[in-house]
Every structure is written in C-alpha cells, then in structure tokens.
XYZ file of C-alpha atoms in Angstrom:
576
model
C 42.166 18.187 -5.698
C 43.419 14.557 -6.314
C 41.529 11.628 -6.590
C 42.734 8.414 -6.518
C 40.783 5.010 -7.810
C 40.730 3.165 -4.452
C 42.735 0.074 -4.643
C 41.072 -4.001 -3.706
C 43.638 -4.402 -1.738
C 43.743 -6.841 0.764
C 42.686 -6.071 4.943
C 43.189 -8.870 6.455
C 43.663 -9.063 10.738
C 46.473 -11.108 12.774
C 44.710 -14.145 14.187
C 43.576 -14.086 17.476
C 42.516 -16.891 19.152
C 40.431 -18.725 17.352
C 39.730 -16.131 14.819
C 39.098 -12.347 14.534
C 35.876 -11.942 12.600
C 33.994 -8.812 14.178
C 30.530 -10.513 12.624
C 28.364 -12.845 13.853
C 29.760 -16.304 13.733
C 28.108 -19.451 11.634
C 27.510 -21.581 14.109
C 23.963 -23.440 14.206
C 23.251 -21.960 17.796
C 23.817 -18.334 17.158
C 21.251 -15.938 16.931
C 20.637 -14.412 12.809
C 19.830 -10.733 11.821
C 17.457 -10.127 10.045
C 17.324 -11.285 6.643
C 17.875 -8.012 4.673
C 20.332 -9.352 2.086
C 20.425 -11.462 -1.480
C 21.052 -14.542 0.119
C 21.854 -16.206 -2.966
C 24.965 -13.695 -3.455
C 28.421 -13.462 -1.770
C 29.056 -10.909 0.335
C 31.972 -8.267 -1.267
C 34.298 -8.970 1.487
C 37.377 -6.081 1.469
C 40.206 -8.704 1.063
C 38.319 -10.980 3.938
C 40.276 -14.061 3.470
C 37.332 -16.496 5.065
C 35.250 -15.147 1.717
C 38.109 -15.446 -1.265
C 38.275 -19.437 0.312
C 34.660 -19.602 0.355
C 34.411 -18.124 -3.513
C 37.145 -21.027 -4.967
C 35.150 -24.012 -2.815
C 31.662 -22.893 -4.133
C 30.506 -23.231 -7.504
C 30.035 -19.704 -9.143
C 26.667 -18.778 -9.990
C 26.678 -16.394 -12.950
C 24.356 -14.031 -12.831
C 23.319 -10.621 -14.026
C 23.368 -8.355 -11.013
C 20.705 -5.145 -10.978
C 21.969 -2.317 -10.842
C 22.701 -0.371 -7.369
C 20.269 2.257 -7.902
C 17.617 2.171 -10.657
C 18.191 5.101 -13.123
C 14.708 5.019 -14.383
C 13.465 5.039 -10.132
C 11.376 7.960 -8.530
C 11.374 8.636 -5.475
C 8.389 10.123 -3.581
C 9.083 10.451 0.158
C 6.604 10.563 3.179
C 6.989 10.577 6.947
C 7.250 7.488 8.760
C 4.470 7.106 10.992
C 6.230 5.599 14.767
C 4.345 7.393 17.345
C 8.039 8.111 18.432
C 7.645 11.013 15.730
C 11.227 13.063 15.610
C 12.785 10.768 18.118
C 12.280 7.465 16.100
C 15.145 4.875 16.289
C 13.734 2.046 13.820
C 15.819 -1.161 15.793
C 14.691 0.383 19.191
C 11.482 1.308 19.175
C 8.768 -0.476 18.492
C 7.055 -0.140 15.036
C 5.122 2.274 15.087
C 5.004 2.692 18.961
C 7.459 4.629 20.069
C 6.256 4.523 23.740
C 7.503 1.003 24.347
C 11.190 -0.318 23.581
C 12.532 -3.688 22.498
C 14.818 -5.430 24.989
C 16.963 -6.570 22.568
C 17.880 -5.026 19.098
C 14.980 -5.780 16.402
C 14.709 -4.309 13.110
C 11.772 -3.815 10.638
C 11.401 -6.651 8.410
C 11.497 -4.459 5.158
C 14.247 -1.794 4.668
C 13.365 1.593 6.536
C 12.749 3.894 3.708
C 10.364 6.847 5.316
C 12.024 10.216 6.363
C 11.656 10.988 10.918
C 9.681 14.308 11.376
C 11.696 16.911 12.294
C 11.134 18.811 15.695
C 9.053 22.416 15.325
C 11.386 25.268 15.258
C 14.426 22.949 15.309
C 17.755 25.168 15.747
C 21.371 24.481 14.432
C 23.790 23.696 17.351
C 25.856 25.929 18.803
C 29.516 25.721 18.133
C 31.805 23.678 20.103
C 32.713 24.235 23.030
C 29.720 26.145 23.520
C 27.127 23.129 23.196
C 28.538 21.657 25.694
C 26.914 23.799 28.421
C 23.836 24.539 26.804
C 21.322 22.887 23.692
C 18.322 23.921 22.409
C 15.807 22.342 24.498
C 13.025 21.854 21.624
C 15.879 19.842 19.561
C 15.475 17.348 22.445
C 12.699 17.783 23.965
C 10.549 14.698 25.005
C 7.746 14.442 27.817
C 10.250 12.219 30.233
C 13.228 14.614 29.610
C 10.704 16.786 30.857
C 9.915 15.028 33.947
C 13.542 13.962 34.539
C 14.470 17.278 34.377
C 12.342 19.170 37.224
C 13.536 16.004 39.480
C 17.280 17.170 38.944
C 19.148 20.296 39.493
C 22.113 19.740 37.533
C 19.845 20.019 34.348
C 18.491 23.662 33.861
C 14.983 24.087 31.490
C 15.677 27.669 31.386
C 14.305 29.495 27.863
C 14.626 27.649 24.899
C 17.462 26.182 26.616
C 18.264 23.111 28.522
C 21.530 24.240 30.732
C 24.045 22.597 32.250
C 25.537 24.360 35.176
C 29.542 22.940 35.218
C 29.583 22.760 39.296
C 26.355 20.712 39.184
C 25.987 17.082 38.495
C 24.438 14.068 39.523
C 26.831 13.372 42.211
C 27.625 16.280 44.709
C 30.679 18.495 44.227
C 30.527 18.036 40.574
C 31.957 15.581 37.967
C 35.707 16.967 38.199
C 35.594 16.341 41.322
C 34.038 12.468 41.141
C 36.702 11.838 38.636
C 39.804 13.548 40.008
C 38.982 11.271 43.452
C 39.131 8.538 41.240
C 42.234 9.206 40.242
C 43.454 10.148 43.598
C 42.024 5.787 44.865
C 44.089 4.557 41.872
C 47.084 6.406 40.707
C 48.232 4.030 38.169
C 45.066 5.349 36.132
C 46.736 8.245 34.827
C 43.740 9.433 32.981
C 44.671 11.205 29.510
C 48.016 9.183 29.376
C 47.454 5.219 30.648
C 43.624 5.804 30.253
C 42.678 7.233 26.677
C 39.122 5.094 26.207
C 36.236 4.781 28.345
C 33.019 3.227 28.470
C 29.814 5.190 30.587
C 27.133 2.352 30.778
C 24.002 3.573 30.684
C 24.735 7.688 30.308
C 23.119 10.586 32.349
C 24.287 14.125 31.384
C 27.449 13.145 30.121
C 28.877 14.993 32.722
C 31.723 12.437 33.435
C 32.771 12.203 29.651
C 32.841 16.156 29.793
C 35.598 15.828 32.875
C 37.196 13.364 31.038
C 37.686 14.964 27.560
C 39.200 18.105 29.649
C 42.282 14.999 30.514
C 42.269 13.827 26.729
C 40.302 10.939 27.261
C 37.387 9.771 24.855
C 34.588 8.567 26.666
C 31.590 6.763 24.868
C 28.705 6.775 26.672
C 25.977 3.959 26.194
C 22.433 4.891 26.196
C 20.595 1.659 27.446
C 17.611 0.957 25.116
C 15.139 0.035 28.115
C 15.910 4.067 29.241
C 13.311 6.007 28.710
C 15.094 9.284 29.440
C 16.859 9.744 26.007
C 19.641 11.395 27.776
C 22.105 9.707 25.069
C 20.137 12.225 22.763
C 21.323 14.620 25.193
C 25.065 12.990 25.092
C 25.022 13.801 21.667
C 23.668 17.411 21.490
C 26.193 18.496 23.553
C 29.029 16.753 20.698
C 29.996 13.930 23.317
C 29.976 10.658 22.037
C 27.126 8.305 23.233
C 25.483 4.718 20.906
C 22.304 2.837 21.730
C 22.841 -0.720 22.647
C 21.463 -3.198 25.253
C 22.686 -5.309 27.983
C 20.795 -8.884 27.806
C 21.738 -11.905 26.021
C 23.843 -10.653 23.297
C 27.103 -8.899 22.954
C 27.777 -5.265 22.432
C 29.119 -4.077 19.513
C 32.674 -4.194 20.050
C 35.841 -5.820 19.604
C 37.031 -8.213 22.830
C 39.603 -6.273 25.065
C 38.474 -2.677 23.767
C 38.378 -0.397 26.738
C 40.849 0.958 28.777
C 38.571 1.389 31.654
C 34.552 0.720 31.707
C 32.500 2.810 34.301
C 29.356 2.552 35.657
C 27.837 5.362 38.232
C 24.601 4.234 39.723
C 23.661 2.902 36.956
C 21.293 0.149 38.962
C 22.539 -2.775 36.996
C 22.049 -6.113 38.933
C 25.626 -7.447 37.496
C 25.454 -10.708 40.104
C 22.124 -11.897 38.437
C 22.069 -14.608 35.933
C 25.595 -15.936 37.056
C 27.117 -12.775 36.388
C 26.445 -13.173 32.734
C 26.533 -9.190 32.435
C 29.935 -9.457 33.612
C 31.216 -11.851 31.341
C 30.747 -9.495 28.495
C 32.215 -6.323 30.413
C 35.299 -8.851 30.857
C 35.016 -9.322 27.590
C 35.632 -5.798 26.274
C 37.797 -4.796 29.127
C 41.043 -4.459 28.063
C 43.345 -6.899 30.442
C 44.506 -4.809 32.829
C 41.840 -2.498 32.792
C 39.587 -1.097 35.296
C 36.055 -1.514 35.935
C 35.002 1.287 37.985
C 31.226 1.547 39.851
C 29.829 3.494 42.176
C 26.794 4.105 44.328
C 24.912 6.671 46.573
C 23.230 3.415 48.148
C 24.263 0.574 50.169
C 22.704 -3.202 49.183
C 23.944 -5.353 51.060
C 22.593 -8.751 49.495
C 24.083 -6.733 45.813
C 27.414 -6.028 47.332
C 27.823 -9.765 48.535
C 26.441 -10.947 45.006
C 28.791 -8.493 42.815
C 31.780 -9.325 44.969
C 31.583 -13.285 44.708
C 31.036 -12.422 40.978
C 33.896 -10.631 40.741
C 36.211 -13.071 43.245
C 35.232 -15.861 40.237
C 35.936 -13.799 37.544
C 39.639 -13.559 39.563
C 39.264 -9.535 39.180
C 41.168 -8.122 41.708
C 39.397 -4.999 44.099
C 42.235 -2.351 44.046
C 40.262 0.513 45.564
C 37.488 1.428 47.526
C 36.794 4.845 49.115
C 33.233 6.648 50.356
C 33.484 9.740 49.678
C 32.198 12.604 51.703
C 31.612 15.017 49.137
C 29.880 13.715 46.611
C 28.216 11.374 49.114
C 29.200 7.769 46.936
C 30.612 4.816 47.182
C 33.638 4.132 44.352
C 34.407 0.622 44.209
C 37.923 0.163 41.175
C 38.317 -3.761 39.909
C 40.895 -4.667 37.976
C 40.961 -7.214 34.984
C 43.932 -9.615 35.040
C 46.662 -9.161 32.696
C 47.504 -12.811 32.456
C 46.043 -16.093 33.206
C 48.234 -17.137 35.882
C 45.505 -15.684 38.389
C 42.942 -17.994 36.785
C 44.892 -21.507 37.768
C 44.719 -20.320 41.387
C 40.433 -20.320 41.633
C 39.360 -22.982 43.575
C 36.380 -23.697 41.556
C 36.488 -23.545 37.774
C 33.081 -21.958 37.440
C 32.760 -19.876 34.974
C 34.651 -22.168 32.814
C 36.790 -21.159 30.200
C 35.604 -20.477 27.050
C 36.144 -23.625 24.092
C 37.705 -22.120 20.925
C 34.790 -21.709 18.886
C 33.661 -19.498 21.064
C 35.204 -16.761 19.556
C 35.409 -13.491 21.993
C 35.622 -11.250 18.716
C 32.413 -12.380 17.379
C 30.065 -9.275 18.549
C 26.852 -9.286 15.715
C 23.944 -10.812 16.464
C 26.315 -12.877 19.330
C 24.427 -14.893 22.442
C 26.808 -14.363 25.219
C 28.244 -17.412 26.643
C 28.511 -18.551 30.466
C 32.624 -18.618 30.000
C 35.326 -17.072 30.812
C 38.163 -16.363 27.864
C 41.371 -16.157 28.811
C 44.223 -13.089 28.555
C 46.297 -13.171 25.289
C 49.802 -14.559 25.720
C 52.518 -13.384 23.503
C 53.584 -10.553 21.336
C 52.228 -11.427 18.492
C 48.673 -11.667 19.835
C 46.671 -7.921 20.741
C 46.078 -7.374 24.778
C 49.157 -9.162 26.112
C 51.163 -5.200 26.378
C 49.422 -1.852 27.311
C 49.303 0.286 24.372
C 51.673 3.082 24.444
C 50.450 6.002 26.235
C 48.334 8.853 24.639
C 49.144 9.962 22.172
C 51.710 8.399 20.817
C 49.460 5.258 20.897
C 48.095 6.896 18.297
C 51.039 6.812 15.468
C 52.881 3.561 17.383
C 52.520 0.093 15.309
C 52.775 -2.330 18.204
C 54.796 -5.730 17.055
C 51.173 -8.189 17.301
C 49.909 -6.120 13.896
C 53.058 -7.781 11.494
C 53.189 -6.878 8.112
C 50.098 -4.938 8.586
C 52.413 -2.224 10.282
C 53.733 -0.308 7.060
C 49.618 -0.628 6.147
C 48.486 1.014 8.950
C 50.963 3.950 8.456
C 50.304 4.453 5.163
C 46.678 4.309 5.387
C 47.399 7.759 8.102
C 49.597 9.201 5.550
C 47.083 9.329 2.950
C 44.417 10.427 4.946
C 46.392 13.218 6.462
C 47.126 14.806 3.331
C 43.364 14.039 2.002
C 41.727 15.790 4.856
C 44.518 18.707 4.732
C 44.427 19.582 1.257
C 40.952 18.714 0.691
C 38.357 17.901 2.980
C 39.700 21.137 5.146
C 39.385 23.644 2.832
C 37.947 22.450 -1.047
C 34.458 21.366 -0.061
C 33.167 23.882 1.228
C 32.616 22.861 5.081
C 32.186 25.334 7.996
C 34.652 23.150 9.870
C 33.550 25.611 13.257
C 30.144 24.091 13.414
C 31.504 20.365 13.431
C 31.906 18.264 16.372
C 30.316 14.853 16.273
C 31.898 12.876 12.723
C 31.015 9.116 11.306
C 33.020 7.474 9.039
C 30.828 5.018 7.847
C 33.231 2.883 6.492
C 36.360 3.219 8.347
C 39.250 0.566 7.817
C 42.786 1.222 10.077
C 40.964 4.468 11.499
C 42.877 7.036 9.243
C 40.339 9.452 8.642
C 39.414 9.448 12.379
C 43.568 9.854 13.133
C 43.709 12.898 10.993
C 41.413 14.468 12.517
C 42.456 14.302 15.969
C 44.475 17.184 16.550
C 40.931 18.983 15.868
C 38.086 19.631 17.974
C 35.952 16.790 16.780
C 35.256 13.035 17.225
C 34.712 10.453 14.894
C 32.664 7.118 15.228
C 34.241 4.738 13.374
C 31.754 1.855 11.961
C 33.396 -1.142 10.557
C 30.954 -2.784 8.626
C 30.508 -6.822 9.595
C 30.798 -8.188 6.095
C 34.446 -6.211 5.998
C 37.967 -7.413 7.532
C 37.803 -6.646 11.001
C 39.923 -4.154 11.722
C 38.256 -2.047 14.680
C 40.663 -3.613 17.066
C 43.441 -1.500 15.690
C 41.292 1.329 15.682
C 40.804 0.859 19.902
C 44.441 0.135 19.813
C 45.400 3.701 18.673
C 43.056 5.396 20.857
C 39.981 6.135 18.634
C 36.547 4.198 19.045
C 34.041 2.914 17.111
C 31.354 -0.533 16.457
C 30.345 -2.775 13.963
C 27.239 -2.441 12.008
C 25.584 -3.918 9.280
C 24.198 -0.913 6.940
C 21.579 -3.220 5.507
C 19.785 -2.412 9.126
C 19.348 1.476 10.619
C 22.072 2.443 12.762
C 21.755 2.438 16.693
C 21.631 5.576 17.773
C 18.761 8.873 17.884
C 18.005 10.925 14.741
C 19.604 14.419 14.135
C 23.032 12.747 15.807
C 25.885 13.755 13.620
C 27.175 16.990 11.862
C 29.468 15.192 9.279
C 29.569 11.523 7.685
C 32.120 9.830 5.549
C 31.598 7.170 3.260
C 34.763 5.906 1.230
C 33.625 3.455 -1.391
C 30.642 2.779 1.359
C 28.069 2.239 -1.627
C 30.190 0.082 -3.612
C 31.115 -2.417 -0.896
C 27.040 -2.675 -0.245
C 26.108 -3.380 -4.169
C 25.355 -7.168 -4.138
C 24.215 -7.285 -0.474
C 21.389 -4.864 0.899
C 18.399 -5.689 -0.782
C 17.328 -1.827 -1.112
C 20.106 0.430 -0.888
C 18.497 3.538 -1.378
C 17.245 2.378 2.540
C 21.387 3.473 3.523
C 20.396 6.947 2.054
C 17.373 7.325 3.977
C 19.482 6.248 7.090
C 22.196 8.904 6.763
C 19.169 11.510 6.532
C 17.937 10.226 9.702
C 20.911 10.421 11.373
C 22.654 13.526 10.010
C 21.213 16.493 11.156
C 19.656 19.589 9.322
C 22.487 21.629 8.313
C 25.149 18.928 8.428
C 27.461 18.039 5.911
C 28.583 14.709 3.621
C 31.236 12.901 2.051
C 31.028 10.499 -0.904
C 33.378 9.324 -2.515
C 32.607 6.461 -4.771
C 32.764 5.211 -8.755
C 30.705 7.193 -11.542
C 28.627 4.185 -11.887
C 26.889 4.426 -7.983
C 27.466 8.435 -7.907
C 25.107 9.547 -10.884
C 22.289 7.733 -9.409
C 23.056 8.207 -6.110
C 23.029 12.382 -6.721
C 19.927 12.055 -8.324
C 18.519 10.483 -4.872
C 19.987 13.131 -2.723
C 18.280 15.762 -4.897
C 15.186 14.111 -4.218
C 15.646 14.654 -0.734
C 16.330 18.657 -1.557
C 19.819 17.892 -0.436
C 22.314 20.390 -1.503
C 25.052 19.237 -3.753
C 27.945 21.486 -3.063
C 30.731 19.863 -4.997
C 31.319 17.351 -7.169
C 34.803 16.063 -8.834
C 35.599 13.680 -11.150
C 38.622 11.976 -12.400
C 38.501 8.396 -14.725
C 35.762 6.235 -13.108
C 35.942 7.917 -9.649
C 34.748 10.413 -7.479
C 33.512 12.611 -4.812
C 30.598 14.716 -3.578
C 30.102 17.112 -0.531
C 26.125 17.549 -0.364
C 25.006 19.214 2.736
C 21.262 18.140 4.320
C 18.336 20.922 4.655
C 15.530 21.531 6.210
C 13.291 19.648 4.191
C 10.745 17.155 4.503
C 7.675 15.541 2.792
C-alpha cells in the first residue's frame, strides 16, 4: 500500500456570476449558524482564494493553537437523553423532545457529544439488492411508521420485516409504471441518458428512486423535517439515497442549477403561497433546461390556478400534461428555460431579477430571496450546455471548468488506483455488505467516480469553509451537499455503511471548537457493523485512535509512511 502526503494545493472554482462560494454569504442581512467555531481564528480554507486575500489584508495574530485532540483527555461516554431515543437527529429535533420538530434547521448550542441509543435487537442489513425489498422492521421502527403503515398496502409489517411488494406503490400500477408514463408525456427525458440526477421532495417509500436506479439514474430523495413519518429512514434502509432538509425561508443545501429533473408526487406542497417563494429556490437548483415534474391524485382548483400563474411568471414552460387511468394521477412536466431570452418577453417583471450580490450559489444558512436569477450565458460559465449524457458525463471535462480540467482528471486517476489497489482489497472491508458511502470531505468527486461502476452510492459533503467544488461533482453525475462538520449532519442515525474522510480532521483543526463532537457524529451516523476511512497526519491520528477505542471501535488497520496515514476501524455494537 502507498501513501502519499496530501498536497495544499490550490481548489479554486471558475467564477460564476457574482461568485461561487457554496457557504453562507457575509452580508449584514443573512441569517448566521450557530456559533460553534474560534471566532478569533481563520478558517483553513483548501486553496479558497477569498481566505489567502483575507490572510495578507489582516494583521496576523500569533498565537499558540491547542492541540486537535488532548492527549492527556478521557473520555467517558453516556446516552444522550432526546426523547427521540434511537431516532435522534440533533438539528431536527427538538432538544430533548423528539416528538416535536424545528421548522427550520437549529442546532444545540454546545457541540453534540452523547452517543443515540441503539434500537433492541438491532440487525445488520441485508445485502444489496436484497434490502431493497425488505428491512428489518425493529431497525426502523417508530409508533407513526406504525400507523402509516396499516393505512398503506404497498408497505408490508410482516415478521420482523417491513416488505415492500415491487407491483405495489403509492400510486396504482406501481412505480415502473408512474415513471415509464412519464417518459412516454416527455420523450426528450431519456431517463438514464439525458436524465442522470433527480430530486424526490419530500420521500415516501422510495419507490420512484427504486424505478429510477433500474434506468441508471440517481435519485435523492428529501425527507421534509416537518414529516413525521421518517420514511427517509426508510429511504435509507433500503441503500437509496435520501437527506433531511426543509422547505421555508432558507435554501437547500445545494449548488444553483444542480438537478437534472426535480419531482414532486403528492407531496401537498402549496408552491403558489408566499409569491411562489418555494419555487424560486426549485428554479434555483433546477438545472436550465430541466424538468420539474408533479403530480396529484386530487384536483384543487384554486392550487392549480395559483401554481400555474406561478409558473407563467417564472416563464417555465408546461410541456406535458396527461391523467392517467392507471395509476389514477394527474402528471403535470414544466420546463426551466435554457436562456433568458424567454424572460424579456413577461409582461410584468415580477419576480424581479436577482441584483449580483445575491449570489444563487450561496446555500448555508441562506434566506431565499423574492428574485429570479437568470440562465448562464456562455461557455465558460456552468448551465449554459447540457452535460454530456450518462455516463460519459462522468469522465467528460466540459470547456466552463478551464485549467481546472487536467485537475479534475487527475484527481479520478488517483482515486481509481487508491480504491483498486487499496481500499478494495487491503483493509479488510466486506465490500458485499456496502451500499450507502459518505465521503466526508469530497473535493472534484473522485472517490465517489471510482466507485461507480460498483453497486454503491456515495454522498459527497463539501464542507462550507472549503473551495466549492460540488458543482462539478453534479456536473459529472454524482450528488452530494454542503455541510459544516462543526454542526451534526442532516440526516437519521444508523444511515451509512462506509465513510471517508481524506485529511477531514486536519482541515477542521483551528475551527470546531470540540472536535472530538465530529467523532461522536460519524458514530451516530454510521451504523453498527459499518466500516471507516481515515486518512490523516500522525499528529491528529494517534489521538484520534485513542478516541475510537474509547468508543470500543475496532481498529482493523493502520499504515504509516513519514508524517501520514491511514486507518480502517469498523463500529460495534457498543454503547454506554
């Protein structure tokens, strides 16, 4: 095995109008996180070119630095006490009341750093593909699944099981058949090929992503926060991809002009309130171009008028519209504009169009505006072509990326060989039982690309205080968010089988104000049984194994070379 000392080299992103910061902005009137970082210390920025202008303006502050994990700490560990118990998401629920959910993301005040129960008699997934059609229903199991799930026959509570017949589904005649219909209203769809990224608002079985994946396309499902239901927890025990988030006043997570297509099946969301303020987020993480597809078993009228002059201002253009006898709904397919030339023509300029401070990358902690931002113009600037279709999107540099082209490729070549010489077969990994991955520092999406001849998928996080480089991670056909790792991550406990952090720790040294809180985090989030990556300098590993031992994690294998290295520790059972 080979280890190489990572390199500072420099990430920066072609500019995009008006900048192409993924974190929140610094203007006076946006919303702040929460304060969980040394204020008084600059962010380590991975080549962020904002932060190396910022360092030769400000005068430098010298100033011992502690240490990133106290060698002479001890760690005694306890269960956190949310009435949520095992289900516990710490930015979701409400502290210590798991029976109530905040509208809008809202941390803990002090660093999370108590370990979530564990559900009685909780069992190892089943392999993939076989999860998909069946989980263990205690690994899951909540009192309003529990309801939800004698209400609907396309969820089976048989056994210790909770089944999923594949001819059943929330619409009649079965998912295949809702999305192949689709397909049939709008040829130029293509899913698999034109199509390769979708977003399900507000998930139910994850039925549709299932159809989906079976044409090649990765669908991310979004579990809203004010659902009750926790069938993203369900998303994710069957290995499809799903993230908490909310739709209010602030952005989602994601880069502007991210999704291919965006879908919402009766999903009850009143898009013509507030203006259509809703909408003027989905427009801006629709790809231009892209398709905005929503159905309904129900007719309202005084919603249909309302969603249709919201989408008339927003100049998207109603390609499709079919009722479908089978499955007994209503399909309605929008389409985004691919230029602005469709924009001059409205006869009244309301929404407005965004100023250019108003950033449509900014997506952390981001209020979203009453404005519309235009289509990108250009070669040199991302959105103005389709991407090339899947999967050669995948390995194709498209012109707007410049000199970060031979980067990009590179970046894939070293991972490749990485995760085939190494990762593959030296650390010991039952590969079999993997399906849902997190690299929790991804850059260009390398890792993620390596992987994707295999029968996984991998979120990639880009955290804000790095370069943003998640648009060129949507651009190849691989998702992911931003996230801050001084704050727990958005999504249920027990959700991933394998997570990745290159030079994660390091990055974080000067900024969280209790790292070991990032530790407890991935053991919330991994679950029992699943598997870890480190690689990291001597200096944060020592520490940092003496920490997972704590936590009775099992250190598999460790390697060494000058002032690097790398573990693979695998989580148990275990807990306080």
């Amino acid at each position: 095995m080979e280890m190489e000392p990572e390199q500072e080299a420099e990430l920066p992103m072609p500019e995009e109008s008006g900048g192409n910061s993924g974190k929140a902005p610094a203007e006076g009137d946006e919303e702040k996180p929460p304060q969980l970082e040394l204020e008084e210390e600059p962010s380590e920025s991975d080549g962020d070119e904002d932060f190396e202008m910022a360092k030769k303006k400000a005068p430098s502050k010298k100033r011992k630095l502690p240490p990133l994990f106290s060698s002479s700490a001890h760690y005694h560990w306890k269960h956190c006490a949310a009435k949520s118990g095992y289900h516990y998401i710490p930015c979701v629920d409400f502290d210590g009341d798991g029976s109530q959910r905040h509208h809008e993301r809202s941390c803990p005040r002090s660093p999370v750093t108590c370990l979530v129960s564990l559900p009685k008699d909780y069992k190892q997934p089943a392999p993939w593909p076989e999860r998909k059609d069946k989980v263990w229903y205690g690994n899951v199991a909540h009192p309003r699944l529990s309801n939800y799930v004698k209400g609907h026959n396309w969820l089976n509570h048989s056994g210790e099981y909770l089944m999923f017949p594949p001819d059943e589904w929330e619409f009649k005649g079965g998912a295949r058949h809702y999305v192949e219909s689709i397909d049939e209203m709008a040829p130029d769809i293509d899913w698999g090929k034109n199509i390769r990224i979708v977003l399900d608002i507000k998930c139910k079985s994850a039925g549709f992503g299932i159809a989906l994946l079976e044409k090649d396309v990765i669908t991310l499902s979004l579990g809203l926060a004010n659902d009750q239901t926790d069938l993203a927890q369900v998303a994710l025990e069957r290995g499809i991809p799903a993230t908490v988030g909310s739709l209010g006043s602030r952005r989602l997570p994601f880069p502007s002009g991210a999704f291919d297509a965006i879908h919402c099946g009766e999903c009850n969301i009143p898009w013509h309130s507030n203006g259509g303020k809703l909408l003027l987020e989905i427009n801006r993480i629709l790809r231009p171009g892209g398709y905005f597809i929503i159905s309904s078993k129900s007719t309202d009228l005084e919603s249909e008028e309302g969603i249709s002059a919201s989408m008339t201002a927003l100049c998207w253009n109603a390609i499709a519209y079919n009722s479908d006898d089978v499955s007994e709904v209503g399909v309605k397919i929008f389409q985004r504009p691919a230029a602005n030339e469709e924009y001059d023509l409205r006869a009244k300029k309301d929404p407005p169009f965004c100023k250019e401070e108003q950033n449509k990358a900014n997506a952390w902690y981001t209020h979203i505006k009453h404005c519309l931002h235009k289509a990108p113009v250009g070669i040199e600037e991302r959105g103005s072509d389709w991407p090339e279709e899947w999967p050669k999107r995948l390995e194709t540099y498209p012109d707007w990326l410049g000199g970060l082209q031979t980067r990009v490729a590179a970046d894939l070549k070293h991972w490749k060989a990485v995760v085939e010489k190494s990762y593959l077969d030296g650390l010991g990994i039952d590969w079999s039982n993997i399906r849902n991955v997190m690299d929790m520092r991804a850059v260009y999406g390398g890792f993620a690309a390596a992987l994707a001849s295999k029968k996984v998928w991998v979120m990639n996080v880009v955290p804000v205080h790095a370069a943003d480089t998640l648009p060129i991670i949507y651009e190849r056909g691989l998702i992911g968010v931003y996230h801050d790792w001084c704050e727990p991550f958005s999504t249920y406990p027990r959700s991933y089988d394998l997570l990745h952090a290159d030079h994660l720790f390091s990055r974080l040294k000067i900024r969280c104000r209790q790292p070991v809180a990032i530790v407890v985090e991935m053991d919330r989030i991994l679950r029992p049984g699943g598997w870890a990556i480190i690689r990291d300098k001597l200096e944060i590993l020592d520490p940092l194994e003496t920490i997972l031992k704590s936590l009775h994690w099992e250190i598999v294998m460790t390697f060494r070379k000058d002032k690097e290295g790398i573990m693979s520790v695998k989580k148990t059972t275990w807990r306080p």
